[in-house]
Structure formats: structure tokens, C-alpha cells
PDB file of C-alpha atoms in Angstrom:
ATOM      1  CA  UNK A   1       3.346 -48.485 -61.352  1.00 80.00           C
ATOM      2  CA  UNK A   2       1.430 -51.791 -61.476  1.00 84.00           C
ATOM      3  CA  UNK A   3       1.196 -53.144 -57.944  1.00 91.00           C
ATOM      4  CA  UNK A   4      -0.802 -55.660 -55.940  1.00 96.00           C
ATOM      5  CA  UNK A   5      -0.938 -55.244 -52.172  1.00 96.00           C
ATOM      6  CA  UNK A   6      -2.407 -57.765 -49.782  1.00 97.00           C
ATOM      7  CA  UNK A   7      -3.466 -57.441 -46.172  1.00 96.00           C
ATOM      8  CA  UNK A   8      -3.058 -58.596 -43.555  1.00 96.00           C
ATOM      9  CA  UNK A   9       0.421 -60.033 -44.018  1.00 96.00           C
ATOM     10  CA  UNK A  10      -0.460 -62.826 -41.609  1.00 97.00           C
ATOM     11  CA  UNK A  11      -3.539 -63.964 -39.732  1.00 97.00           C
ATOM     12  CA  UNK A  12      -4.247 -66.464 -36.970  1.00 98.00           C
ATOM     13  CA  UNK A  13      -7.781 -67.732 -36.381  1.00 97.00           C
ATOM     14  CA  UNK A  14      -9.458 -70.574 -34.530  1.00 97.00           C
ATOM     15  CA  UNK A  15     -10.981 -73.485 -36.396  1.00 97.00           C
ATOM     16  CA  UNK A  16     -14.583 -72.835 -37.335  1.00 97.00           C
ATOM     17  CA  UNK A  17     -14.214 -69.060 -37.491  1.00 97.00           C
ATOM     18  CA  UNK A  18     -14.581 -66.918 -40.624  1.00 98.00           C
ATOM     19  CA  UNK A  19     -11.963 -64.583 -42.039  1.00 98.00           C
ATOM     20  CA  UNK A  20     -11.510 -62.117 -44.887  1.00 98.00           C
ATOM     21  CA  UNK A  21      -8.339 -61.413 -46.827  1.00 98.00           C
ATOM     22  CA  UNK A  22      -7.866 -58.209 -48.803  1.00 98.00           C
ATOM     23  CA  UNK A  23      -6.210 -57.416 -52.126  1.00 98.00           C
ATOM     24  CA  UNK A  24      -5.797 -53.881 -53.511  1.00 97.00           C
ATOM     25  CA  UNK A  25      -4.330 -53.318 -56.947  1.00 96.00           C
ATOM     26  CA  UNK A  26      -3.256 -50.480 -59.178  1.00 94.00           C
ATOM     27  CA  UNK A  27      -2.876 -52.584 -62.333  1.00 90.00           C
ATOM     28  CA  UNK A  28      -4.174 -50.941 -65.476  1.00 87.00           C
ATOM     29  CA  UNK A  29      -5.509 -52.016 -67.874  1.00 90.00           C
ATOM     30  CA  UNK A  30      -7.188 -54.843 -65.975  1.00 91.00           C
ATOM     31  CA  UNK A  31      -7.952 -58.246 -67.440  1.00 91.00           C
ATOM     32  CA  UNK A  32      -8.754 -60.492 -64.471  1.00 93.00           C
ATOM     33  CA  UNK A  33      -7.865 -61.255 -60.862  1.00 95.00           C
ATOM     34  CA  UNK A  34      -7.191 -64.703 -59.501  1.00 96.00           C
ATOM     35  CA  UNK A  35      -6.748 -66.014 -55.964  1.00 97.00           C
ATOM     36  CA  UNK A  36      -4.292 -68.846 -55.370  1.00 97.00           C
ATOM     37  CA  UNK A  37      -3.768 -71.035 -52.305  1.00 97.00           C
ATOM     38  CA  UNK A  38      -0.228 -72.152 -51.557  1.00 97.00           C
ATOM     39  CA  UNK A  39       0.363 -74.886 -49.001  1.00 96.00           C
ATOM     40  CA  UNK A  40       3.790 -74.961 -47.354  1.00 93.00           C
ATOM     41  CA  UNK A  41       6.368 -76.539 -49.663  1.00 91.00           C
ATOM     42  CA  UNK A  42       3.962 -76.760 -52.593  1.00 94.00           C
ATOM     43  CA  UNK A  43       3.180 -74.668 -55.640  1.00 95.00           C
ATOM     44  CA  UNK A  44       0.170 -72.319 -55.682  1.00 96.00           C
ATOM     45  CA  UNK A  45      -3.210 -73.682 -56.793  1.00 96.00           C
ATOM     46  CA  UNK A  46      -5.945 -71.540 -58.332  1.00 95.00           C
ATOM     47  CA  UNK A  47      -9.057 -71.029 -56.194  1.00 95.00           C
ATOM     48  CA  UNK A  48     -11.104 -68.633 -58.274  1.00 93.00           C
ATOM     49  CA  UNK A  49     -10.937 -66.046 -61.054  1.00 93.00           C
ATOM     50  CA  UNK A  50     -12.726 -62.706 -61.145  1.00 92.00           C
ATOM     51  CA  UNK A  51     -13.308 -60.738 -64.330  1.00 91.00           C
ATOM     52  CA  UNK A  52     -14.288 -57.096 -64.680  1.00 86.00           C
ATOM     53  CA  UNK A  53     -18.019 -57.805 -64.803  1.00 87.00           C
ATOM     54  CA  UNK A  54     -18.123 -60.162 -61.805  1.00 89.00           C
ATOM     55  CA  UNK A  55     -18.785 -58.948 -58.267  1.00 91.00           C
ATOM     56  CA  UNK A  56     -18.957 -62.192 -56.325  1.00 95.00           C
ATOM     57  CA  UNK A  57     -17.983 -65.786 -56.946  1.00 94.00           C
ATOM     58  CA  UNK A  58     -18.026 -68.758 -54.600  1.00 94.00           C
ATOM     59  CA  UNK A  59     -16.027 -71.961 -54.567  1.00 92.00           C
ATOM     60  CA  UNK A  60     -17.204 -74.048 -51.635  1.00 95.00           C
ATOM     61  CA  UNK A  61     -16.309 -72.228 -48.429  1.00 96.00           C
ATOM     62  CA  UNK A  62     -14.330 -69.610 -50.371  1.00 96.00           C
ATOM     63  CA  UNK A  63     -16.101 -66.473 -51.651  1.00 97.00           C
ATOM     64  CA  UNK A  64     -14.255 -63.863 -53.674  1.00 97.00           C
ATOM     65  CA  UNK A  65     -15.499 -60.355 -54.339  1.00 97.00           C
ATOM     66  CA  UNK A  66     -14.300 -57.722 -56.774  1.00 96.00           C
ATOM     67  CA  UNK A  67     -14.947 -53.984 -56.837  1.00 95.00           C
ATOM     68  CA  UNK A  68     -13.434 -52.831 -60.124  1.00 91.00           C
ATOM     69  CA  UNK A  69     -14.167 -49.182 -59.340  1.00 92.00           C
ATOM     70  CA  UNK A  70     -12.108 -49.111 -56.158  1.00 95.00           C
ATOM     71  CA  UNK A  71      -9.731 -51.822 -57.449  1.00 95.00           C
ATOM     72  CA  UNK A  72     -10.237 -54.033 -54.445  1.00 96.00           C
ATOM     73  CA  UNK A  73     -10.867 -57.733 -54.034  1.00 97.00           C
ATOM     74  CA  UNK A  74     -11.491 -59.863 -50.986  1.00 98.00           C
ATOM     75  CA  UNK A  75     -11.419 -63.568 -50.246  1.00 98.00           C
ATOM     76  CA  UNK A  76     -13.778 -64.700 -47.501  1.00 98.00           C
ATOM     77  CA  UNK A  77     -13.301 -68.086 -45.896  1.00 98.00           C
ATOM     78  CA  UNK A  78     -16.285 -69.505 -44.035  1.00 97.00           C
ATOM     79  CA  UNK A  79     -16.116 -72.026 -41.198  1.00 97.00           C
ATOM     80  CA  UNK A  80     -12.344 -72.370 -41.407  1.00 97.00           C
ATOM     81  CA  UNK A  81     -10.674 -75.765 -41.230  1.00 97.00           C
ATOM     82  CA  UNK A  82      -7.155 -76.738 -40.254  1.00 97.00           C
ATOM     83  CA  UNK A  83      -6.456 -77.498 -43.915  1.00 97.00           C
ATOM     84  CA  UNK A  84      -7.077 -73.840 -44.770  1.00 97.00           C
ATOM     85  CA  UNK A  85      -3.708 -73.026 -43.187  1.00 98.00           C
ATOM     86  CA  UNK A  86      -1.707 -71.750 -46.166  1.00 97.00           C
ATOM     87  CA  UNK A  87      -0.614 -68.614 -47.975  1.00 97.00           C
ATOM     88  CA  UNK A  88      -3.207 -66.939 -50.169  1.00 98.00           C
ATOM     89  CA  UNK A  89      -1.854 -65.022 -53.147  1.00 97.00           C
ATOM     90  CA  UNK A  90      -3.734 -62.462 -55.226  1.00 97.00           C
ATOM     91  CA  UNK A  91      -2.624 -62.255 -58.882  1.00 96.00           C
ATOM     92  CA  UNK A  92      -3.839 -59.585 -61.294  1.00 95.00           C
ATOM     93  CA  UNK A  93      -3.539 -60.019 -65.054  1.00 93.00           C
ATOM     94  CA  UNK A  94      -3.017 -56.709 -66.801  1.00 88.00           C
ATOM     95  CA  UNK A  95      -2.467 -55.575 -70.348  1.00 78.00           C
ATOM     96  CA  UNK A  96      -0.378 -57.743 -72.682  1.00 74.00           C
ATOM     97  CA  UNK A  97      -1.095 -60.647 -70.307  1.00 76.00           C
ATOM     98  CA  UNK A  98       1.270 -59.294 -67.656  1.00 84.00           C
ATOM     99  CA  UNK A  99       0.768 -61.105 -64.327  1.00 91.00           C
ATOM    100  CA  UNK A 100       1.321 -59.081 -61.142  1.00 92.00           C
ATOM    101  CA  UNK A 101       1.632 -61.100 -57.924  1.00 94.00           C
ATOM    102  CA  UNK A 102       0.859 -59.937 -54.404  1.00 95.00           C
ATOM    103  CA  UNK A 103       3.123 -61.000 -51.556  1.00 93.00           C
ATOM    104  CA  UNK A 104       0.400 -63.129 -50.014  1.00 96.00           C
ATOM    105  CA  UNK A 105      -1.402 -63.478 -46.705  1.00 97.00           C
ATOM    106  CA  UNK A 106      -0.235 -66.284 -44.470  1.00 97.00           C
ATOM    107  CA  UNK A 107      -3.233 -67.841 -42.680  1.00 98.00           C
ATOM    108  CA  UNK A 108      -2.860 -70.166 -39.726  1.00 98.00           C
ATOM    109  CA  UNK A 109      -5.890 -72.004 -38.377  1.00 98.00           C
ATOM    110  CA  UNK A 110      -5.556 -73.467 -34.894  1.00 97.00           C
ATOM    111  CA  UNK A 111      -7.820 -76.050 -33.240  1.00 96.00           C
TER     112      UNK A 111
ATOM    113  CA  UNK B   1      -2.923 -85.059 -66.792  1.00 52.00           C
ATOM    114  CA  UNK B   2      -0.143 -85.648 -64.298  1.00 74.00           C
ATOM    115  CA  UNK B   3       0.363 -81.980 -63.534  1.00 93.00           C
ATOM    116  CA  UNK B   4       3.560 -79.962 -63.706  1.00 97.00           C
ATOM    117  CA  UNK B   5       6.592 -81.802 -62.404  1.00 97.00           C
ATOM    118  CA  UNK B   6       9.901 -80.331 -61.351  1.00 98.00           C
ATOM    119  CA  UNK B   7      13.183 -82.045 -60.716  1.00 97.00           C
ATOM    120  CA  UNK B   8      14.976 -82.107 -58.360  1.00 97.00           C
ATOM    121  CA  UNK B   9      12.781 -81.139 -55.383  1.00 97.00           C
ATOM    122  CA  UNK B  10      15.787 -80.039 -53.387  1.00 97.00           C
ATOM    123  CA  UNK B  11      19.291 -79.024 -54.379  1.00 98.00           C
ATOM    124  CA  UNK B  12      22.160 -78.087 -52.090  1.00 98.00           C
ATOM    125  CA  UNK B  13      25.232 -76.690 -53.792  1.00 98.00           C
ATOM    126  CA  UNK B  14      28.347 -74.803 -52.914  1.00 97.00           C
ATOM    127  CA  UNK B  15      28.828 -71.221 -53.968  1.00 97.00           C
ATOM    128  CA  UNK B  16      30.354 -70.985 -57.416  1.00 97.00           C
ATOM    129  CA  UNK B  17      28.909 -74.250 -58.711  1.00 98.00           C
ATOM    130  CA  UNK B  18      26.471 -74.498 -61.608  1.00 98.00           C
ATOM    131  CA  UNK B  19      23.021 -76.018 -61.179  1.00 98.00           C
ATOM    132  CA  UNK B  20      20.302 -77.013 -63.622  1.00 98.00           C
ATOM    133  CA  UNK B  21      16.618 -77.556 -62.899  1.00 98.00           C
ATOM    134  CA  UNK B  22      14.071 -79.266 -65.093  1.00 98.00           C
ATOM    135  CA  UNK B  23      10.368 -78.614 -65.553  1.00 98.00           C
ATOM    136  CA  UNK B  24       7.888 -80.845 -67.357  1.00 97.00           C
ATOM    137  CA  UNK B  25       4.678 -78.904 -68.020  1.00 97.00           C
ATOM    138  CA  UNK B  26       1.195 -80.222 -68.683  1.00 95.00           C
ATOM    139  CA  UNK B  27       1.461 -81.631 -72.178  1.00 92.00           C
ATOM    140  CA  UNK B  28      -1.074 -79.481 -74.001  1.00 91.00           C
ATOM    141  CA  UNK B  29       0.066 -76.228 -72.380  1.00 94.00           C
ATOM    142  CA  UNK B  30       2.022 -73.968 -74.727  1.00 93.00           C
ATOM    143  CA  UNK B  31       3.023 -71.385 -72.117  1.00 95.00           C
ATOM    144  CA  UNK B  32       5.704 -72.097 -69.550  1.00 96.00           C
ATOM    145  CA  UNK B  33       6.843 -69.764 -66.779  1.00 96.00           C
ATOM    146  CA  UNK B  34       9.701 -69.706 -64.272  1.00 97.00           C
ATOM    147  CA  UNK B  35       9.355 -67.899 -60.946  1.00 96.00           C
ATOM    148  CA  UNK B  36      11.561 -67.484 -57.890  1.00 96.00           C
ATOM    149  CA  UNK B  37      10.080 -67.333 -54.408  1.00 96.00           C
ATOM    150  CA  UNK B  38      11.757 -66.508 -51.111  1.00 94.00           C
ATOM    151  CA  UNK B  39      10.281 -67.069 -47.669  1.00 90.00           C
ATOM    152  CA  UNK B  40       7.254 -64.923 -46.953  1.00 87.00           C
ATOM    153  CA  UNK B  41       7.153 -63.422 -50.416  1.00 91.00           C
ATOM    154  CA  UNK B  42       5.039 -64.004 -53.485  1.00 92.00           C
ATOM    155  CA  UNK B  43       6.553 -65.559 -56.607  1.00 94.00           C
ATOM    156  CA  UNK B  44       8.792 -63.230 -58.639  1.00 93.00           C
ATOM    157  CA  UNK B  45       8.670 -63.559 -62.411  1.00 93.00           C
ATOM    158  CA  UNK B  46      11.866 -64.710 -64.099  1.00 95.00           C
ATOM    159  CA  UNK B  47      10.964 -65.658 -67.663  1.00 95.00           C
ATOM    160  CA  UNK B  48       8.325 -67.212 -69.869  1.00 93.00           C
ATOM    161  CA  UNK B  49       8.042 -69.220 -73.065  1.00 95.00           C
ATOM    162  CA  UNK B  50       5.359 -69.511 -75.673  1.00 93.00           C
ATOM    163  CA  UNK B  51       6.118 -72.916 -77.179  1.00 93.00           C
ATOM    164  CA  UNK B  52       9.903 -72.851 -77.736  1.00 92.00           C
ATOM    165  CA  UNK B  53      10.199 -69.053 -77.958  1.00 93.00           C
ATOM    166  CA  UNK B  54      11.407 -67.186 -74.878  1.00 92.00           C
ATOM    167  CA  UNK B  55       9.192 -64.103 -75.023  1.00 91.00           C
ATOM    168  CA  UNK B  56      10.101 -62.210 -71.879  1.00 90.00           C
ATOM    169  CA  UNK B  57      12.879 -62.111 -69.306  1.00 91.00           C
ATOM    170  CA  UNK B  58      12.826 -60.227 -66.038  1.00 90.00           C
ATOM    171  CA  UNK B  59      15.591 -57.824 -65.128  1.00 86.00           C
ATOM    172  CA  UNK B  60      16.034 -60.158 -62.134  1.00 77.00           C
ATOM    173  CA  UNK B  61      17.437 -62.696 -64.568  1.00 81.00           C
ATOM    174  CA  UNK B  62      21.132 -61.853 -64.594  1.00 86.00           C
ATOM    175  CA  UNK B  63      23.491 -63.225 -67.211  1.00 91.00           C
ATOM    176  CA  UNK B  64      24.247 -66.115 -64.836  1.00 95.00           C
ATOM    177  CA  UNK B  65      20.723 -67.427 -65.455  1.00 95.00           C
ATOM    178  CA  UNK B  66      19.652 -69.096 -68.660  1.00 95.00           C
ATOM    179  CA  UNK B  67      16.462 -70.919 -69.545  1.00 96.00           C
ATOM    180  CA  UNK B  68      15.624 -73.090 -72.517  1.00 96.00           C
ATOM    181  CA  UNK B  69      12.640 -74.897 -73.905  1.00 96.00           C
ATOM    182  CA  UNK B  70      14.171 -76.494 -76.968  1.00 90.00           C
ATOM    183  CA  UNK B  71      11.229 -78.483 -78.331  1.00 87.00           C
ATOM    184  CA  UNK B  72       8.405 -76.544 -76.775  1.00 85.00           C
ATOM    185  CA  UNK B  73       7.878 -79.233 -74.164  1.00 91.00           C
ATOM    186  CA  UNK B  74      10.117 -79.493 -71.080  1.00 96.00           C
ATOM    187  CA  UNK B  75      12.248 -76.581 -69.926  1.00 97.00           C
ATOM    188  CA  UNK B  76      15.520 -76.189 -68.067  1.00 97.00           C
ATOM    189  CA  UNK B  77      16.746 -73.342 -65.903  1.00 97.00           C
ATOM    190  CA  UNK B  78      20.495 -73.141 -65.370  1.00 97.00           C
ATOM    191  CA  UNK B  79      22.245 -70.958 -62.820  1.00 97.00           C
ATOM    192  CA  UNK B  80      25.979 -70.536 -63.312  1.00 97.00           C
ATOM    193  CA  UNK B  81      28.446 -69.559 -60.572  1.00 97.00           C
ATOM    194  CA  UNK B  82      25.784 -69.729 -57.886  1.00 97.00           C
ATOM    195  CA  UNK B  83      25.739 -67.158 -55.102  1.00 96.00           C
ATOM    196  CA  UNK B  84      24.179 -67.386 -51.640  1.00 96.00           C
ATOM    197  CA  UNK B  85      21.548 -64.887 -52.757  1.00 95.00           C
ATOM    198  CA  UNK B  86      20.313 -67.435 -55.283  1.00 96.00           C
ATOM    199  CA  UNK B  87      18.950 -69.566 -52.448  1.00 97.00           C
ATOM    200  CA  UNK B  88      15.201 -69.722 -53.021  1.00 97.00           C
ATOM    201  CA  UNK B  89      12.345 -71.874 -54.265  1.00 97.00           C
ATOM    202  CA  UNK B  90      12.248 -72.005 -58.069  1.00 98.00           C
ATOM    203  CA  UNK B  91       8.728 -72.568 -59.347  1.00 97.00           C
ATOM    204  CA  UNK B  92       7.685 -73.599 -62.818  1.00 97.00           C
ATOM    205  CA  UNK B  93       4.153 -73.092 -64.120  1.00 97.00           C
ATOM    206  CA  UNK B  94       2.372 -73.828 -67.364  1.00 96.00           C
ATOM    207  CA  UNK B  95      -0.862 -72.654 -68.924  1.00 95.00           C
ATOM    208  CA  UNK B  96      -2.891 -72.539 -72.091  1.00 93.00           C
ATOM    209  CA  UNK B  97      -2.593 -69.489 -74.305  1.00 87.00           C
ATOM    210  CA  UNK B  98      -5.735 -67.814 -72.939  1.00 85.00           C
ATOM    211  CA  UNK B  99      -6.140 -64.916 -70.520  1.00 84.00           C
ATOM    212  CA  UNK B 100      -8.694 -66.955 -68.581  1.00 87.00           C
ATOM    213  CA  UNK B 101      -6.367 -69.939 -68.204  1.00 91.00           C
ATOM    214  CA  UNK B 102      -4.901 -70.390 -64.707  1.00 92.00           C
ATOM    215  CA  UNK B 103      -1.250 -71.097 -64.079  1.00 94.00           C
ATOM    216  CA  UNK B 104      -0.628 -74.686 -63.036  1.00 96.00           C
ATOM    217  CA  UNK B 105       2.403 -74.725 -60.775  1.00 97.00           C
ATOM    218  CA  UNK B 106       4.820 -77.490 -59.980  1.00 97.00           C
ATOM    219  CA  UNK B 107       5.926 -77.998 -56.384  1.00 96.00           C
ATOM    220  CA  UNK B 108       9.201 -76.246 -57.038  1.00 97.00           C
ATOM    221  CA  UNK B 109      12.902 -76.877 -56.620  1.00 98.00           C
ATOM    222  CA  UNK B 110      14.328 -75.584 -53.366  1.00 97.00           C
ATOM    223  CA  UNK B 111      17.896 -74.390 -53.898  1.00 98.00           C
ATOM    224  CA  UNK B 112      20.275 -73.867 -51.005  1.00 98.00           C
ATOM    225  CA  UNK B 113      23.657 -72.339 -51.780  1.00 98.00           C
ATOM    226  CA  UNK B 114      26.209 -72.799 -48.999  1.00 96.00           C
TER     227      UNK B 114
END
């Protein structure tokens, strides 16, 4: 069964600290994996996309990794800011363009 | 590019009433999706359109739900005889017809059924 699992479910960190969010998937065949950020009361916004051949990609303070062999991805946030408080959703695109959503990690950054 | 817009932002209705939501996608996007999201969960797929054709519907979409995209531009999602379990955020997203194209989401319509 095609599934996307994210951990932790929620995370609290202090401003300025780093954190890493995990995404494990069983989707096959695999097309790409995308991380979205969803602020409270808003729709998700794409942060980065990972394809099969990419291991690491950065977007400012966000760095995504992909290990296609173990079917794992991570999103690392460096020097967190209060505005990073949001839910982070991992979405895997499989065969026939099927999109499988994770349940998200809720991150709270406190001053 | 004004983004994806959804109307209304909030809707409160009594059980048994019908409601209709509207989504205006980004103009050049030919794909349009509807999702439902409850608190603490990721978006759940409901249905999607390629231009005006409804290509896939989730089993979550009971016969009380109907979606249209009559001219391949805006879309409507109607829920008939609403139930309390329908209370959720309804998200619309649009994209280009490419695997590498991200979904562009609207800010959703929050439905509360009392």
C-alpha cells in the first residue's frame, strides 16, 4: 500500500536552534517528493522538490535530503525563526501522477 | 498571477443544508484539485480535473458531494444534506500538467456544520 509517514508528529524548539523532520514512504513507482509548509489557516506552499537522482537540495535555511534506496527524506531547518512555526507536509508523487500526502509535522518555535 | 482564490473563507451551516464552495485557479493551470483537511491531519484527496474533465474521484466523495469545472476555469464543490462529519477545511489547488509542477493551494474554505 502506498503510504507516507512523517515524524515526529509535533516538535517544539527554541528560536535559533536547528531541527530535522523525517519522511518515510512506501510509494512505488516513485516520481518525486515535495515538501510543503502550511501556516495556520492557510494553504500549503511548496518549499522544495526532490527527484530520484537528487540527494540534497537547499532553499535558504531549508535543506532537503532524499535516500531513494531506503525511501527516506528529511527536511533540515537551520537557525530557526518564529516564522518557521507551521506544519510541514511531505508529498510523494507516484505512478500515474498519484499524490500521496503525509499527515505532517507541526513545528512550534518559541523565543 | 493572483494565486488560487477560494470563496467563502468560512461557512457555518446547519445540518441538512446544502453548501457550495468556489475555487478560482491560476489562469494557465489546467489541473484543479479538491482536498479536505481536518485538524492535525494532512490534506485528503477528494477529486481532480484536467481542464473540464473530472478524471478521478476519491471513495471519500460520497454521493452527497459533487464537483464541477464547466468551462475548465473555476470550479465548484457542492455538499448536499450536510452532516457534522463534513466539518473541515476544504482546500483547492491548481497546477500545470507536468509531474514537476507544484500544487498551488488556495487558503481554503472552513466549513462548520452545527
